[in-house]
Amino acid sequence: DTEVTQTPKHLVMGMTNKKSLKCEQHMGHRAMYWYKQKAKKPPELMFVYSYEKLSINESVPSRFSPECPNSSLLNLHLHALQPEDSALYLCASSQDRGRITPDSGNTIYFGEGSWLTVV
Amino acid sequence: DAKTTQPPSMDCAEGRAANLPCNHSTISGNEYVYWYRQIHSQGPQYIIHGLKNNETNEMASLIITEDRKSSTLILPHATLRDTAVYYCISAGIQGAQKLVFGQGTRLTINP
């Protein structure tokens, strides 16, 4: 069972709406991620937060706005989306610098995802 | 771009061992090999990872060649619930990760 919790599981929104996806983990991880997955495609990285600071933005359009209020929470704010943004949005977390040993790697754990439909 | 290549699909009979190959010929010395799987409509599930030694856990075994250019994930007694897309990924061990997923292998377990 995943220890990364995402809400809501399903979201339908209009192109003029503002909504947010939420993600929470209590594993003490200091890196958190957003991935986007279209049907029959592999997950694609969107954002990486390390110690609550945005460290990687994979050239994601500004209509997607990530936020990391604290080390356990990660939000993805959505505004003025397009129908082609409909996808499964996956949150993930992992340990970060200072708590990794050569034997442990840096395993990333995923949530079950939020299914987004833009109409 | 993904740094690994996998066959797009495989079939295996229930109860038999499923052996999933992965090529990672450009892997660098400080990169691990990670395996994840994704069952339909669920988030990716971590299976196992390794650096250069073979690894085993309750889910699977990972065999890494001595030159580290390829590996094989072994599900020893496949069940119908193992039907999923399996992803092999190479990534470093330091800091926040940038896992890049390839197309994966769609494994179908047949009764």
PDB file of N, CA, C and O in Angstrom, chain A residues 31 33 35 37 41-43 45 48 50 56 58 90 96-97 100 102-108 110-112 115, chain B residues 32 34 36 38 41-46 49 51 87 92-104 106:
ATOM      1  N   ALA A  31      11.824  15.138  -0.647  1.00  0.00           N
ATOM      2  CA  ALA A  31      11.658  15.405  -2.076  1.00  0.00           C
ATOM      3  C   ALA A  31      10.270  14.959  -2.488  1.00  0.00           C
ATOM      4  O   ALA A  31       9.822  13.875  -2.108  1.00  0.00           O
ATOM      5  N   TYR A  33       7.269  15.103  -5.884  1.00  0.00           N
ATOM      6  CA  TYR A  33       7.235  15.158  -7.343  1.00  0.00           C
ATOM      7  C   TYR A  33       5.798  15.202  -7.863  1.00  0.00           C
ATOM      8  O   TYR A  33       4.900  14.630  -7.264  1.00  0.00           O
ATOM      9  N   TYR A  35       4.010  14.071 -11.530  1.00  0.00           N
ATOM     10  CA  TYR A  35       4.107  13.467 -12.852  1.00  0.00           C
ATOM     11  C   TYR A  35       2.741  13.556 -13.525  1.00  0.00           C
ATOM     12  O   TYR A  35       1.712  13.537 -12.857  1.00  0.00           O
ATOM     13  N   GLN A  37       0.465  11.623 -16.629  1.00  0.00           N
ATOM     14  CA  GLN A  37       0.427  10.416 -17.449  1.00  0.00           C
ATOM     15  C   GLN A  37      -0.813  10.415 -18.334  1.00  0.00           C
ATOM     16  O   GLN A  37      -1.934  10.358 -17.828  1.00  0.00           O
ATOM     17  N   LYS A  41       0.535   5.860 -22.129  1.00  0.00           N
ATOM     18  CA  LYS A  41       1.873   6.443 -22.173  1.00  0.00           C
ATOM     19  C   LYS A  41       2.533   6.321 -20.811  1.00  0.00           C
ATOM     20  O   LYS A  41       1.846   6.183 -19.804  1.00  0.00           O
ATOM     21  N   PRO A  42       3.869   6.386 -20.753  1.00  0.00           N
ATOM     22  CA  PRO A  42       4.530   6.352 -19.444  1.00  0.00           C
ATOM     23  C   PRO A  42       4.375   7.680 -18.715  1.00  0.00           C
ATOM     24  O   PRO A  42       4.088   8.709 -19.340  1.00  0.00           O
ATOM     25  N   PRO A  43       4.562   7.685 -17.397  1.00  0.00           N
ATOM     26  CA  PRO A  43       4.518   8.951 -16.657  1.00  0.00           C
ATOM     27  C   PRO A  43       5.618   9.907 -17.126  1.00  0.00           C
ATOM     28  O   PRO A  43       6.730   9.481 -17.446  1.00  0.00           O
ATOM     29  N   LEU A  45       7.660  13.461 -15.998  1.00  0.00           N
ATOM     30  CA  LEU A  45       7.957  14.349 -14.880  1.00  0.00           C
ATOM     31  C   LEU A  45       7.525  15.776 -15.194  1.00  0.00           C
ATOM     32  O   LEU A  45       7.756  16.285 -16.297  1.00  0.00           O
ATOM     33  N   VAL A  48       9.785  18.892  -9.519  1.00  0.00           N
ATOM     34  CA  VAL A  48      10.429  18.268  -8.375  1.00  0.00           C
ATOM     35  C   VAL A  48      10.655  19.336  -7.322  1.00  0.00           C
ATOM     36  O   VAL A  48      11.154  20.429  -7.621  1.00  0.00           O
ATOM     37  N   SER A  50      12.564  19.899  -3.631  1.00  0.00           N
ATOM     38  CA  SER A  50      13.555  19.384  -2.709  1.00  0.00           C
ATOM     39  C   SER A  50      13.630  20.316  -1.514  1.00  0.00           C
ATOM     40  O   SER A  50      13.909  21.508  -1.690  1.00  0.00           O
ATOM     41  N   ILE A  56      13.187  21.365  -9.938  1.00  0.00           N
ATOM     42  CA  ILE A  56      13.082  21.008 -11.354  1.00  0.00           C
ATOM     43  C   ILE A  56      11.690  21.389 -11.860  1.00  0.00           C
ATOM     44  O   ILE A  56      10.686  21.049 -11.241  1.00  0.00           O
ATOM     45  N   GLU A  58       9.987  20.962 -15.558  1.00  0.00           N
ATOM     46  CA  GLU A  58      10.225  20.429 -16.894  1.00  0.00           C
ATOM     47  C   GLU A  58       9.454  21.224 -17.953  1.00  0.00           C
ATOM     48  O   GLU A  58       8.691  20.679 -18.752  1.00  0.00           O
ATOM     49  N   LEU A  90       0.122  12.158 -11.059  1.00  0.00           N
ATOM     50  CA  LEU A  90       0.729  11.331 -10.027  1.00  0.00           C
ATOM     51  C   LEU A  90       1.647  12.162  -9.146  1.00  0.00           C
ATOM     52  O   LEU A  90       2.477  12.924  -9.639  1.00  0.00           O
ATOM     53  N   ASP A  96      15.933  12.533   0.462  1.00  0.00           N
ATOM     54  CA  ASP A  96      16.794  13.454  -0.278  1.00  0.00           C
ATOM     55  C   ASP A  96      18.177  13.486   0.381  1.00  0.00           C
ATOM     56  O   ASP A  96      18.487  12.686   1.232  1.00  0.00           O
ATOM     57  N   ARG A  97      18.974  14.420   0.024  1.00  0.00           N
ATOM     58  CA  ARG A  97      20.368  14.475   0.487  1.00  0.00           C
ATOM     59  C   ARG A  97      20.454  14.364   2.003  1.00  0.00           C
ATOM     60  O   ARG A  97      19.641  14.889   2.730  1.00  0.00           O
ATOM     61  N   ILE A 100      20.673   9.334   2.620  1.00  0.00           N
ATOM     62  CA  ILE A 100      20.808   8.258   1.656  1.00  0.00           C
ATOM     63  C   ILE A 100      22.104   7.520   1.912  1.00  0.00           C
ATOM     64  O   ILE A 100      23.144   8.124   2.129  1.00  0.00           O
ATOM     65  N   PRO A 102      24.650   4.267   0.405  1.00  0.00           N
ATOM     66  CA  PRO A 102      24.864   3.567  -0.864  1.00  0.00           C
ATOM     67  C   PRO A 102      23.979   2.342  -1.032  1.00  0.00           C
ATOM     68  O   PRO A 102      23.696   1.934  -2.142  1.00  0.00           O
ATOM     69  N   ASP A 103      23.523   1.766   0.075  1.00  0.00           N
ATOM     70  CA  ASP A 103      22.696   0.571  -0.044  1.00  0.00           C
ATOM     71  C   ASP A 103      21.224   0.895  -0.231  1.00  0.00           C
ATOM     72  O   ASP A 103      20.463   0.049  -0.649  1.00  0.00           O
ATOM     73  N   SER A 104      20.816   2.098   0.088  1.00  0.00           N
ATOM     74  CA  SER A 104      19.376   2.357   0.110  1.00  0.00           C
ATOM     75  C   SER A 104      18.863   2.957  -1.181  1.00  0.00           C
ATOM     76  O   SER A 104      17.685   2.911  -1.462  1.00  0.00           O
ATOM     77  N   GLY A 105      19.757   3.513  -1.978  1.00  0.00           N
ATOM     78  CA  GLY A 105      19.257   4.184  -3.165  1.00  0.00           C
ATOM     79  C   GLY A 105      18.398   5.370  -2.771  1.00  0.00           C
ATOM     80  O   GLY A 105      18.519   5.927  -1.693  1.00  0.00           O
ATOM     81  N   ASN A 106      17.523   5.735  -3.611  1.00  0.00           N
ATOM     82  CA  ASN A 106      16.654   6.888  -3.355  1.00  0.00           C
ATOM     83  C   ASN A 106      15.284   6.576  -3.937  1.00  0.00           C
ATOM     84  O   ASN A 106      14.792   7.270  -4.801  1.00  0.00           O
ATOM     85  N   THR A 107      14.683   5.528  -3.403  1.00  0.00           N
ATOM     86  CA  THR A 107      13.445   5.011  -3.971  1.00  0.00           C
ATOM     87  C   THR A 107      12.343   6.045  -3.940  1.00  0.00           C
ATOM     88  O   THR A 107      12.133   6.715  -2.930  1.00  0.00           O
ATOM     89  N   ILE A 108      11.647   6.182  -5.032  1.00  0.00           N
ATOM     90  CA  ILE A 108      10.510   7.081  -5.142  1.00  0.00           C
ATOM     91  C   ILE A 108       9.230   6.276  -4.979  1.00  0.00           C
ATOM     92  O   ILE A 108       9.070   5.233  -5.591  1.00  0.00           O
ATOM     93  N   PHE A 110       5.057   6.349  -5.192  1.00  0.00           N
ATOM     94  CA  PHE A 110       3.991   7.055  -5.880  1.00  0.00           C
ATOM     95  C   PHE A 110       2.653   6.900  -5.166  1.00  0.00           C
ATOM     96  O   PHE A 110       2.380   5.880  -4.534  1.00  0.00           O
ATOM     97  N   GLY A 111       1.825   7.936  -5.314  1.00  0.00           N
ATOM     98  CA  GLY A 111       0.435   7.816  -4.914  1.00  0.00           C
ATOM     99  C   GLY A 111      -0.379   7.139  -6.006  1.00  0.00           C
ATOM    100  O   GLY A 111       0.154   6.767  -7.058  1.00  0.00           O
ATOM    101  N   GLU A 112      -1.673   6.987  -5.737  1.00  0.00           N
ATOM    102  CA  GLU A 112      -2.542   6.312  -6.698  1.00  0.00           C
ATOM    103  C   GLU A 112      -2.995   7.225  -7.832  1.00  0.00           C
ATOM    104  O   GLU A 112      -3.570   6.775  -8.804  1.00  0.00           O
ATOM    105  N   TRP A 115      -7.308  11.470 -11.288  1.00  0.00           N
ATOM    106  CA  TRP A 115      -7.755  11.489 -12.684  1.00  0.00           C
ATOM    107  C   TRP A 115      -8.420  12.835 -12.958  1.00  0.00           C
ATOM    108  O   TRP A 115      -9.411  13.175 -12.318  1.00  0.00           O
TER     109      TRP A 115
ATOM    110  N   TYR B  32      21.754   3.579 -10.153  1.00  0.00           N
ATOM    111  CA  TYR B  32      21.071   2.350  -9.810  1.00  0.00           C
ATOM    112  C   TYR B  32      20.143   1.939 -10.944  1.00  0.00           C
ATOM    113  O   TYR B  32      19.738   2.750 -11.780  1.00  0.00           O
ATOM    114  N   TYR B  34      16.359   0.664 -11.242  1.00  0.00           N
ATOM    115  CA  TYR B  34      15.097   0.567 -10.508  1.00  0.00           C
ATOM    116  C   TYR B  34      14.070  -0.147 -11.384  1.00  0.00           C
ATOM    117  O   TYR B  34      14.029   0.033 -12.594  1.00  0.00           O
ATOM    118  N   TYR B  36       9.865  -0.641 -11.525  1.00  0.00           N
ATOM    119  CA  TYR B  36       8.527  -0.299 -11.059  1.00  0.00           C
ATOM    120  C   TYR B  36       7.528  -1.048 -11.938  1.00  0.00           C
ATOM    121  O   TYR B  36       7.833  -1.429 -13.063  1.00  0.00           O
ATOM    122  N   GLN B  38       3.175  -0.892 -13.057  1.00  0.00           N
ATOM    123  CA  GLN B  38       1.944  -0.117 -12.991  1.00  0.00           C
ATOM    124  C   GLN B  38       0.805  -0.996 -13.471  1.00  0.00           C
ATOM    125  O   GLN B  38       0.734  -1.372 -14.650  1.00  0.00           O
ATOM    126  N   SER B  41      -4.643   1.689 -14.230  1.00  0.00           N
ATOM    127  CA  SER B  41      -5.346   2.742 -13.495  1.00  0.00           C
ATOM    128  C   SER B  41      -4.814   2.985 -12.082  1.00  0.00           C
ATOM    129  O   SER B  41      -5.475   3.649 -11.288  1.00  0.00           O
ATOM    130  N   GLN B  42      -3.649   2.432 -11.766  1.00  0.00           N
ATOM    131  CA  GLN B  42      -3.059   2.686 -10.454  1.00  0.00           C
ATOM    132  C   GLN B  42      -1.727   3.422 -10.610  1.00  0.00           C
ATOM    133  O   GLN B  42      -1.170   3.502 -11.704  1.00  0.00           O
ATOM    134  N   GLY B  43      -1.202   3.948  -9.503  1.00  0.00           N
ATOM    135  CA  GLY B  43       0.103   4.583  -9.531  1.00  0.00           C
ATOM    136  C   GLY B  43       1.214   3.546  -9.646  1.00  0.00           C
ATOM    137  O   GLY B  43       1.034   2.386  -9.285  1.00  0.00           O
ATOM    138  N   PRO B  44       2.371   3.933 -10.181  1.00  0.00           N
ATOM    139  CA  PRO B  44       3.494   2.987 -10.259  1.00  0.00           C
ATOM    140  C   PRO B  44       3.877   2.456  -8.881  1.00  0.00           C
ATOM    141  O   PRO B  44       3.890   3.202  -7.902  1.00  0.00           O
ATOM    142  N   GLN B  45       4.195   1.189  -8.844  1.00  0.00           N
ATOM    143  CA  GLN B  45       4.564   0.522  -7.605  1.00  0.00           C
ATOM    144  C   GLN B  45       6.033   0.134  -7.654  1.00  0.00           C
ATOM    145  O   GLN B  45       6.474  -0.517  -8.609  1.00  0.00           O
ATOM    146  N   TYR B  46       6.779   0.518  -6.637  1.00  0.00           N
ATOM    147  CA  TYR B  46       8.191   0.142  -6.556  1.00  0.00           C
ATOM    148  C   TYR B  46       8.314  -1.374  -6.374  1.00  0.00           C
ATOM    149  O   TYR B  46       7.574  -1.979  -5.605  1.00  0.00           O
ATOM    150  N   HIS B  49      15.400  -2.476  -6.529  1.00  0.00           N
ATOM    151  CA  HIS B  49      16.470  -1.737  -7.175  1.00  0.00           C
ATOM    152  C   HIS B  49      17.808  -2.383  -6.834  1.00  0.00           C
ATOM    153  O   HIS B  49      17.912  -3.142  -5.868  1.00  0.00           O
ATOM    154  N   LEU B  51      22.438  -1.936  -7.572  1.00  0.00           N
ATOM    155  CA  LEU B  51      23.565  -1.195  -8.128  1.00  0.00           C
ATOM    156  C   LEU B  51      24.437  -2.119  -8.982  1.00  0.00           C
ATOM    157  O   LEU B  51      24.622  -1.889 -10.168  1.00  0.00           O
ATOM    158  N   TYR B  87       8.404  -1.165 -15.694  1.00  0.00           N
ATOM    159  CA  TYR B  87       9.347  -0.148 -16.120  1.00  0.00           C
ATOM    160  C   TYR B  87      10.715  -0.390 -15.471  1.00  0.00           C
ATOM    161  O   TYR B  87      10.815  -0.570 -14.264  1.00  0.00           O
ATOM    162  N   GLY B  92      20.440   8.040 -10.524  1.00  0.00           N
ATOM    163  CA  GLY B  92      21.456   8.197  -9.504  1.00  0.00           C
ATOM    164  C   GLY B  92      20.902   8.030  -8.113  1.00  0.00           C
ATOM    165  O   GLY B  92      19.701   7.815  -7.909  1.00  0.00           O
ATOM    166  N   ILE B  93      21.787   8.143  -7.122  1.00  0.00           N
ATOM    167  CA  ILE B  93      21.359   7.905  -5.749  1.00  0.00           C
ATOM    168  C   ILE B  93      21.332   9.172  -4.919  1.00  0.00           C
ATOM    169  O   ILE B  93      20.863   9.166  -3.799  1.00  0.00           O
ATOM    170  N   GLN B  94      21.849  10.254  -5.438  1.00  0.00           N
ATOM    171  CA  GLN B  94      21.974  11.454  -4.630  1.00  0.00           C
ATOM    172  C   GLN B  94      20.869  12.446  -4.949  1.00  0.00           C
ATOM    173  O   GLN B  94      20.538  12.691  -6.097  1.00  0.00           O
ATOM    174  N   GLY B  95      20.326  13.021  -3.928  1.00  0.00           N
ATOM    175  CA  GLY B  95      19.419  14.137  -4.126  1.00  0.00           C
ATOM    176  C   GLY B  95      18.070  13.737  -4.688  1.00  0.00           C
ATOM    177  O   GLY B  95      17.747  12.577  -4.850  1.00  0.00           O
ATOM    178  N   ALA B  96      17.267  14.742  -4.958  1.00  0.00           N
ATOM    179  CA  ALA B  96      15.952  14.495  -5.542  1.00  0.00           C
ATOM    180  C   ALA B  96      16.134  13.914  -6.926  1.00  0.00           C
ATOM    181  O   ALA B  96      16.921  14.393  -7.725  1.00  0.00           O
ATOM    182  N   GLN B  97      15.365  12.895  -7.189  1.00  0.00           N
ATOM    183  CA  GLN B  97      15.569  12.122  -8.400  1.00  0.00           C
ATOM    184  C   GLN B  97      14.783  12.656  -9.584  1.00  0.00           C
ATOM    185  O   GLN B  97      13.763  13.300  -9.432  1.00  0.00           O
ATOM    186  N   LYS B  98      15.266  12.331 -10.750  1.00  0.00           N
ATOM    187  CA  LYS B  98      14.566  12.660 -11.987  1.00  0.00           C
ATOM    188  C   LYS B  98      14.356  11.353 -12.721  1.00  0.00           C
ATOM    189  O   LYS B  98      15.064  11.036 -13.675  1.00  0.00           O
ATOM    190  N   LEU B  99      13.403  10.554 -12.241  1.00  0.00           N
ATOM    191  CA  LEU B  99      13.118   9.285 -12.885  1.00  0.00           C
ATOM    192  C   LEU B  99      12.511   9.547 -14.254  1.00  0.00           C
ATOM    193  O   LEU B  99      11.516  10.245 -14.369  1.00  0.00           O
ATOM    194  N   VAL B 100      13.121   8.990 -15.267  1.00  0.00           N
ATOM    195  CA  VAL B 100      12.606   9.113 -16.630  1.00  0.00           C
ATOM    196  C   VAL B 100      12.107   7.742 -17.051  1.00  0.00           C
ATOM    197  O   VAL B 100      12.884   6.799 -17.183  1.00  0.00           O
ATOM    198  N   PHE B 101      10.804   7.644 -17.256  1.00  0.00           N
ATOM    199  CA  PHE B 101      10.188   6.376 -17.627  1.00  0.00           C
ATOM    200  C   PHE B 101      10.293   6.169 -19.134  1.00  0.00           C
ATOM    201  O   PHE B 101      10.003   7.072 -19.911  1.00  0.00           O
ATOM    202  N   GLY B 102      10.692   4.956 -19.513  1.00  0.00           N
ATOM    203  CA  GLY B 102      10.583   4.548 -20.911  1.00  0.00           C
ATOM    204  C   GLY B 102       9.202   3.981 -21.168  1.00  0.00           C
ATOM    205  O   GLY B 102       8.284   4.170 -20.374  1.00  0.00           O
ATOM    206  N   GLN B 103       9.065   3.275 -22.270  1.00  0.00           N
ATOM    207  CA  GLN B 103       7.747   2.735 -22.643  1.00  0.00           C
ATOM    208  C   GLN B 103       7.383   1.503 -21.829  1.00  0.00           C
ATOM    209  O   GLN B 103       6.222   1.144 -21.732  1.00  0.00           O
ATOM    210  N   GLY B 104       8.370   0.846 -21.223  1.00  0.00           N
ATOM    211  CA  GLY B 104       8.094  -0.310 -20.394  1.00  0.00           C
ATOM    212  C   GLY B 104       7.725  -1.551 -21.175  1.00  0.00           C
ATOM    213  O   GLY B 104       7.608  -1.539 -22.411  1.00  0.00           O
ATOM    214  N   ARG B 106       4.788  -4.469 -21.340  1.00  0.00           N
ATOM    215  CA  ARG B 106       3.451  -4.890 -20.907  1.00  0.00           C
ATOM    216  C   ARG B 106       3.479  -6.400 -20.735  1.00  0.00           C
ATOM    217  O   ARG B 106       3.539  -7.149 -21.714  1.00  0.00           O
TER     218      ARG B 106
END
